[in-house]
Every structure is written in structure tokens, then in C-alpha cells.
PDB file of C-alpha atoms in Angstrom:
ATOM      1  CA  MET G 111     -67.459 -27.717  21.829  1.00 53.00           C
ATOM      2  CA  SER G 112     -64.480 -27.335  19.815  1.00 54.00           C
ATOM      3  CA  HIS G 113     -63.706 -24.238  17.390  1.00 55.00           C
ATOM      4  CA  PRO G 114     -61.784 -25.863  14.036  1.00 55.00           C
ATOM      5  CA  ALA G 115     -58.645 -23.976  13.663  1.00 53.00           C
ATOM      6  CA  PRO G 116     -58.039 -21.928  11.131  1.00 52.00           C
ATOM      7  CA  VAL G 117     -56.484 -24.316   7.904  1.00 51.00           C
ATOM      8  CA  LEU G 118     -55.366 -20.735   5.793  1.00 49.00           C
ATOM      9  CA  ALA G 119     -53.816 -18.953   8.722  1.00 51.00           C
ATOM     10  CA  GLU G 120     -50.925 -21.131   9.363  1.00 54.00           C
ATOM     11  CA  PRO G 121     -49.935 -21.207   5.499  1.00 60.00           C
ATOM     12  CA  VAL G 122     -49.942 -17.672   5.171  1.00 55.00           C
ATOM     13  CA  GLN G 123     -47.583 -17.316   8.123  1.00 61.00           C
ATOM     14  CA  ARG G 124     -45.595 -19.361   6.682  1.00 60.00           C
ATOM     15  CA  LYS G 125     -45.403 -17.825   3.635  1.00 61.00           C
ATOM     16  CA  ARG G 126     -44.461 -14.365   5.297  1.00 60.00           C
ATOM     17  CA  ALA G 127     -41.849 -15.674   7.183  1.00 51.00           C
ATOM     18  CA  ARG G 128     -40.321 -16.926   4.124  1.00 62.00           C
ATOM     19  CA  THR G 129     -40.612 -13.674   2.634  1.00 56.00           C
ATOM     20  CA  VAL G 130     -39.107 -12.047   5.597  1.00 48.00           C
ATOM     21  CA  ILE G 131     -36.124 -14.676   5.603  1.00 57.00           C
ATOM     22  CA  ALA G 132     -35.796 -14.330   1.825  1.00 52.00           C
ATOM     23  CA  SER G 133     -35.270 -10.676   2.315  1.00 51.00           C
ATOM     24  CA  LEU G 134     -32.991 -10.388   5.074  1.00 47.00           C
ATOM     25  CA  ARG G 135     -30.631 -13.085   3.389  1.00 58.00           C
ATOM     26  CA  GLY G 136     -30.609 -10.621  -0.117  1.00 49.00           C
ATOM     27  CA  ALA G 137     -30.242  -7.593   2.566  1.00 45.00           C
ATOM     28  CA  ALA G 138     -27.104  -9.690   4.200  1.00 46.00           C
ATOM     29  CA  LEU G 139     -25.662 -10.955   0.608  1.00 45.00           C
ATOM     30  CA  ALA G 140     -25.788  -6.806  -0.713  1.00 44.00           C
ATOM     31  CA  THR G 141     -23.706  -5.718   2.262  1.00 44.00           C
ATOM     32  CA  VAL G 142     -21.235  -8.204   1.849  1.00 42.00           C
ATOM     33  CA  LEU G 143     -20.686  -7.669  -1.592  1.00 44.00           C
ATOM     34  CA  LEU G 144     -20.772  -3.974  -0.688  1.00 44.00           C
ATOM     35  CA  PHE G 145     -17.777  -4.005   1.718  1.00 45.00           C
ATOM     36  CA  SER G 146     -15.907  -6.788  -0.084  1.00 44.00           C
ATOM     37  CA  ALA G 147     -15.876  -4.542  -3.472  1.00 42.00           C
ATOM     38  CA  GLY G 148     -14.545  -1.825  -1.027  1.00 41.00           C
ATOM     39  CA  ALA G 149     -11.789  -4.104   0.338  1.00 42.00           C
ATOM     40  CA  GLN G 150     -10.676  -5.293  -2.849  1.00 47.00           C
ATOM     41  CA  ALA G 151      -9.622  -1.680  -4.023  1.00 61.00           C
ATOM     42  CA  ASP G 152      -7.152  -1.261  -0.998  1.00 80.00           C
ATOM     43  CA  PRO G 153      -3.829  -0.533  -1.724  1.00 83.00           C
ATOM     44  CA  ALA G 154      -2.345  -2.043   1.192  1.00 90.00           C
ATOM     45  CA  VAL G 155      -3.465  -5.348  -0.088  1.00 95.00           C
ATOM     46  CA  ALA G 156      -1.336  -4.791  -2.951  1.00 95.00           C
ATOM     47  CA  ALA G 157       1.367  -3.589  -0.876  1.00 94.00           C
ATOM     48  CA  GLN G 158       1.298  -6.886   0.545  1.00 97.00           C
ATOM     49  CA  ILE G 159       1.304  -9.016  -2.855  1.00 97.00           C
ATOM     50  CA  LEU G 160       4.455  -6.772  -4.091  1.00 97.00           C
ATOM     51  CA  GLN G 161       5.890  -7.966  -0.220  1.00 97.00           C
ATOM     52  CA  SER G 162       5.117 -11.520  -1.439  1.00 97.00           C
ATOM     53  CA  ILE G 163       6.461 -11.268  -4.660  1.00 98.00           C
ATOM     54  CA  ARG G 164       9.372  -9.859  -3.535  1.00 97.00           C
ATOM     55  CA  ILE G 165       9.984 -13.371  -1.430  1.00 97.00           C
ATOM     56  CA  GLU G 166       8.765 -15.419  -4.137  1.00 97.00           C
ATOM     57  CA  ARG G 167      11.862 -13.696  -6.361  1.00 97.00           C
ATOM     58  CA  GLN G 168      14.326 -14.533  -3.609  1.00 98.00           C
ATOM     59  CA  VAL G 169      13.180 -18.313  -3.861  1.00 98.00           C
ATOM     60  CA  PHE G 170      13.529 -18.002  -7.116  1.00 98.00           C
ATOM     61  CA  ASP G 171      16.870 -16.383  -7.355  1.00 98.00           C
ATOM     62  CA  VAL G 172      18.157 -19.893  -4.809  1.00 98.00           C
ATOM     63  CA  TYR G 173      16.606 -22.098  -7.917  1.00 98.00           C
ATOM     64  CA  MET G 174      18.429 -20.025 -10.167  1.00 98.00           C
ATOM     65  CA  GLN G 175      22.169 -20.271  -8.417  1.00 98.00           C
ATOM     66  CA  GLN G 176      21.130 -24.060  -8.215  1.00 97.00           C
ATOM     67  CA  ALA G 177      20.516 -24.470 -11.635  1.00 97.00           C
ATOM     68  CA  ASN G 178      23.153 -22.424 -13.296  1.00 97.00           C
ATOM     69  CA  TRP G 179      25.554 -24.120 -10.921  1.00 97.00           C
ATOM     70  CA  TYR G 180      24.715 -27.316 -11.999  1.00 96.00           C
ATOM     71  CA  LEU G 181      24.438 -26.606 -15.734  1.00 95.00           C
ATOM     72  CA  ASP G 182      28.355 -25.541 -15.369  1.00 95.00           C
ATOM     73  CA  ARG G 183      29.336 -28.834 -13.356  1.00 95.00           C
ATOM     74  CA  ASP G 184      26.603 -31.514 -14.269  1.00 92.00           C
ATOM     75  CA  PRO G 185      23.676 -30.514 -16.570  1.00 92.00           C
ATOM     76  CA  SER G 186      22.106 -34.090 -15.936  1.00 87.00           C
ATOM     77  CA  HIS G 187      21.271 -32.804 -12.212  1.00 92.00           C
ATOM     78  CA  ALA G 188      20.184 -29.916 -13.179  1.00 94.00           C
ATOM     79  CA  GLN G 189      16.664 -31.015 -14.130  1.00 94.00           C
ATOM     80  CA  ILE G 190      15.134 -30.425 -10.287  1.00 95.00           C
ATOM     81  CA  ALA G 191      16.569 -27.201 -10.074  1.00 96.00           C
ATOM     82  CA  LEU G 192      15.231 -25.827 -13.405  1.00 97.00           C
ATOM     83  CA  ILE G 193      11.820 -27.143 -12.378  1.00 97.00           C
ATOM     84  CA  SER G 194      11.792 -25.831  -9.109  1.00 97.00           C
ATOM     85  CA  ALA G 195      12.684 -22.399 -10.630  1.00 98.00           C
ATOM     86  CA  ARG G 196      10.016 -22.559 -12.955  1.00 98.00           C
ATOM     87  CA  VAL G 197       7.658 -23.115 -10.336  1.00 98.00           C
ATOM     88  CA  GLU G 198       8.455 -20.004  -8.531  1.00 98.00           C
ATOM     89  CA  ALA G 199       8.133 -18.307 -11.769  1.00 98.00           C
ATOM     90  CA  ILE G 200       4.813 -19.683 -12.086  1.00 98.00           C
ATOM     91  CA  LYS G 201       4.180 -18.473  -8.500  1.00 98.00           C
ATOM     92  CA  ILE G 202       5.311 -14.909  -9.360  1.00 98.00           C
ATOM     93  CA  ASP G 203       3.035 -14.638 -12.533  1.00 98.00           C
ATOM     94  CA  ALA G 204       0.120 -15.199 -10.389  1.00 98.00           C
ATOM     95  CA  LYS G 205       0.681 -12.587  -7.921  1.00 98.00           C
ATOM     96  CA  LEU G 206       1.542 -10.214 -10.466  1.00 98.00           C
ATOM     97  CA  LYS G 207      -1.782 -10.531 -12.230  1.00 98.00           C
ATOM     98  CA  SER G 208      -3.364 -10.289  -8.365  1.00 98.00           C
ATOM     99  CA  LEU G 209      -1.399  -7.207  -8.069  1.00 98.00           C
ATOM    100  CA  LEU G 210      -2.190  -5.866 -11.388  1.00 98.00           C
ATOM    101  CA  GLN G 211      -6.089  -6.471 -10.639  1.00 97.00           C
ATOM    102  CA  GLU G 212      -5.562  -5.129  -7.029  1.00 97.00           C
ATOM    103  CA  ASN G 213      -3.932  -1.662  -9.121  1.00 97.00           C
ATOM    104  CA  LEU G 214      -6.906  -1.299 -11.537  1.00 97.00           C
ATOM    105  CA  GLU G 215      -9.395  -1.994  -8.789  1.00 96.00           C
ATOM    106  CA  SER G 216      -6.998   1.097  -6.892  1.00 95.00           C
ATOM    107  CA  ARG G 217      -7.090   3.198  -9.684  1.00 96.00           C
ATOM    108  CA  ASP G 218     -10.815   2.651 -10.240  1.00 96.00           C
ATOM    109  CA  ALA G 219     -12.054   3.571  -6.744  1.00 94.00           C
ATOM    110  CA  GLY G 220      -9.709   6.625  -6.649  1.00 94.00           C
ATOM    111  CA  GLN G 221      -7.310   5.006  -3.998  1.00 93.00           C
ATOM    112  CA  TYR G 222      -4.393   6.680  -5.054  1.00 92.00           C
ATOM    113  CA  ASN G 223      -2.108   9.582  -4.574  1.00 93.00           C
ATOM    114  CA  ASP G 224      -0.836  10.208  -7.749  1.00 95.00           C
ATOM    115  CA  LEU G 225      -2.378   8.909 -10.948  1.00 96.00           C
ATOM    116  CA  GLN G 226       0.694   9.008 -13.560  1.00 97.00           C
ATOM    117  CA  ALA G 227       2.576   6.922 -11.115  1.00 97.00           C
ATOM    118  CA  LEU G 228      -0.141   4.360 -10.736  1.00 97.00           C
ATOM    119  CA  GLU G 229      -0.672   3.883 -14.512  1.00 98.00           C
ATOM    120  CA  ARG G 230       3.281   3.469 -14.556  1.00 98.00           C
ATOM    121  CA  ALA G 231       2.640   0.778 -12.095  1.00 98.00           C
ATOM    122  CA  ILE G 232       0.211  -0.912 -13.770  1.00 98.00           C
ATOM    123  CA  ALA G 233       2.336  -0.869 -16.992  1.00 98.00           C
ATOM    124  CA  HIS G 234       5.134  -1.787 -15.624  1.00 98.00           C
ATOM    125  CA  ASN G 235       3.278  -4.889 -13.898  1.00 98.00           C
ATOM    126  CA  ARG G 236       1.931  -5.942 -17.508  1.00 98.00           C
ATOM    127  CA  THR G 237       5.351  -5.412 -18.476  1.00 98.00           C
ATOM    128  CA  ALA G 238       7.080  -7.946 -15.780  1.00 98.00           C
ATOM    129  CA  THR G 239       4.084 -10.116 -16.547  1.00 98.00           C
ATOM    130  CA  GLN G 240       5.249 -10.686 -20.251  1.00 98.00           C
ATOM    131  CA  ARG G 241       9.068 -10.877 -18.375  1.00 98.00           C
ATOM    132  CA  ILE G 242       7.933 -13.909 -16.189  1.00 98.00           C
ATOM    133  CA  LYS G 243       6.435 -15.771 -18.908  1.00 98.00           C
ATOM    134  CA  PHE G 244       9.599 -15.473 -21.493  1.00 98.00           C
ATOM    135  CA  VAL G 245      11.634 -16.691 -18.220  1.00 98.00           C
ATOM    136  CA  GLU G 246       9.080 -19.722 -17.685  1.00 98.00           C
ATOM    137  CA  ALA G 247       9.438 -20.500 -21.599  1.00 98.00           C
ATOM    138  CA  TYR G 248      12.811 -20.465 -21.474  1.00 98.00           C
ATOM    139  CA  LEU G 249      13.234 -22.684 -18.368  1.00 98.00           C
ATOM    140  CA  SER G 250      10.844 -25.059 -19.755  1.00 97.00           C
ATOM    141  CA  MET G 251      13.354 -25.312 -22.980  1.00 97.00           C
ATOM    142  CA  LEU G 252      16.537 -25.794 -20.580  1.00 96.00           C
ATOM    143  CA  GLU G 253      14.455 -28.774 -18.883  1.00 95.00           C
ATOM    144  CA  ILE G 254      13.953 -30.325 -21.925  1.00 94.00           C
ATOM    145  CA  GLU G 255      17.473 -29.676 -23.965  1.00 94.00           C
ATOM    146  CA  ARG G 256      20.101 -32.176 -24.364  1.00 89.00           C
ATOM    147  CA  PRO G 257      22.478 -30.785 -23.562  1.00 90.00           C
ATOM    148  CA  PRO G 258      21.220 -27.485 -22.317  1.00 92.00           C
ATOM    149  CA  SER G 259      21.864 -24.705 -25.020  1.00 95.00           C
ATOM    150  CA  ALA G 260      23.987 -21.951 -24.403  1.00 96.00           C
ATOM    151  CA  ILE G 261      22.129 -19.537 -26.389  1.00 97.00           C
ATOM    152  CA  THR G 262      18.889 -20.606 -24.232  1.00 97.00           C
ATOM    153  CA  ARG G 263      20.839 -19.923 -21.063  1.00 97.00           C
ATOM    154  CA  GLN G 264      21.731 -16.352 -22.210  1.00 98.00           C
ATOM    155  CA  MET G 265      17.937 -15.380 -23.741  1.00 98.00           C
ATOM    156  CA  LEU G 266      16.907 -16.977 -20.173  1.00 98.00           C
ATOM    157  CA  ASN G 267      19.602 -14.487 -18.245  1.00 98.00           C
ATOM    158  CA  THR G 268      18.601 -11.494 -20.532  1.00 98.00           C
ATOM    159  CA  GLN G 269      14.805 -12.233 -19.720  1.00 98.00           C
ATOM    160  CA  ILE G 270      15.737 -12.476 -16.005  1.00 98.00           C
ATOM    161  CA  LEU G 271      17.543  -9.352 -16.145  1.00 98.00           C
ATOM    162  CA  LEU G 272      14.368  -7.641 -18.076  1.00 98.00           C
ATOM    163  CA  PHE G 273      12.185  -8.892 -15.443  1.00 98.00           C
ATOM    164  CA  ASN G 274      14.214  -7.701 -12.608  1.00 98.00           C
ATOM    165  CA  MET G 275      14.333  -3.920 -14.635  1.00 98.00           C
ATOM    166  CA  SER G 276      10.851  -4.072 -14.715  1.00 98.00           C
ATOM    167  CA  MET G 277      10.159  -5.029 -10.764  1.00 98.00           C
ATOM    168  CA  GLN G 278      12.209  -2.091  -9.849  1.00 98.00           C
ATOM    169  CA  ASP G 279      10.792   0.419 -12.135  1.00 98.00           C
ATOM    170  CA  LEU G 280       7.135  -1.170 -10.605  1.00 98.00           C
ATOM    171  CA  GLU G 281       8.215  -1.039  -6.839  1.00 97.00           C
ATOM    172  CA  GLN G 282       9.514   2.410  -7.349  1.00 97.00           C
ATOM    173  CA  ALA G 283       6.391   3.303  -9.060  1.00 97.00           C
ATOM    174  CA  MET G 284       3.758   1.670  -6.715  1.00 96.00           C
ATOM    175  CA  ALA G 285       5.744   3.618  -3.735  1.00 96.00           C
ATOM    176  CA  GLN G 286       5.179   6.722  -5.599  1.00 95.00           C
ATOM    177  CA  ALA G 287       1.225   5.963  -6.276  1.00 92.00           C
TER     178      ALA G 287
END
């Protein structure tokens, strides 16, 4: 005499197991999101990004020195240095955007010592981003101009100077924030 196996018990157990697993996944996802939001607003991350921007600026300066050397002596060979400098400017632009996001998140999370200094840092960050975009544009113009224009070079050098001033102001404000 064998007893028939309960047919309904097994699907109910599977359904409960799936519900428990789904609940655990949801809780795990919520935990990850909770902790990742806090990690994004870390001022130390902003400081690391700022340091990487400093390094990119040094590389940019080297390419600009090469570009200027070629533009003064043999403009036909300046192309590679100009392109390399523009690529570095694009990298700086992307990192400035990340830095701005980190500073905004730090402000929103209340992770600062001086709110006014952080607000100045955010404003200088936006200005530096605009300036580096102008640098990118003038580098692009120099890449295609034949012969390279002295006016475009002067405008580029002016924007680089203004960018450097914005970065100094940004770094000072971030140090105070």
C-alpha cells in the first residue's frame, strides 16, 4: 500500500522558496544602493580626482611644449602633439565633470567643513570646465589651420592661462572646504 505523494505540496514549497529568494535579493540590492550612495559623497574621492587632474595637466603641459616647439619651427609636424594635447584636455574635461559631481554630492550629503568654500569650489569647477572646453576648441582649430594662425595660438594660450587660474582657485577652495 503505497500512499500517493501530495502533488500540491511541492509547488507551494517552490513558490515560497522563490519568494524568499526574491526578498533576499531585494534586500541585498537595497543595501548595496544604500552604501554606494554614501560612498559617492566622499570628499576623499574628490581629492583623488583632483590629484589625477593635476597629473593630466602635467601631461597636457608636456604635449603643449612639444606643440609650441613644432609650431615655432616646423608647423607641419605639430599635428601629433596638438592631437595629443587635445586628448589630454578631453580627459581633464571628463575628470572635471566627475569632480563637480563629487563636490555636489558632498554638498548634498553635508560632508564639508565650510559650505561657502565648497560653493566656491563648485563655481570654480564649472569655470575650469568651460575654460578647458575652449582649450579643446582652439587646439582643434590649430590642428586644421594651414598655416597655424598666430591669433588662434594667442587665444589658446590665453585660455590655458585662464584655465590654470581657475584650477588654482578650485584647488584653494577645495582645500578650505
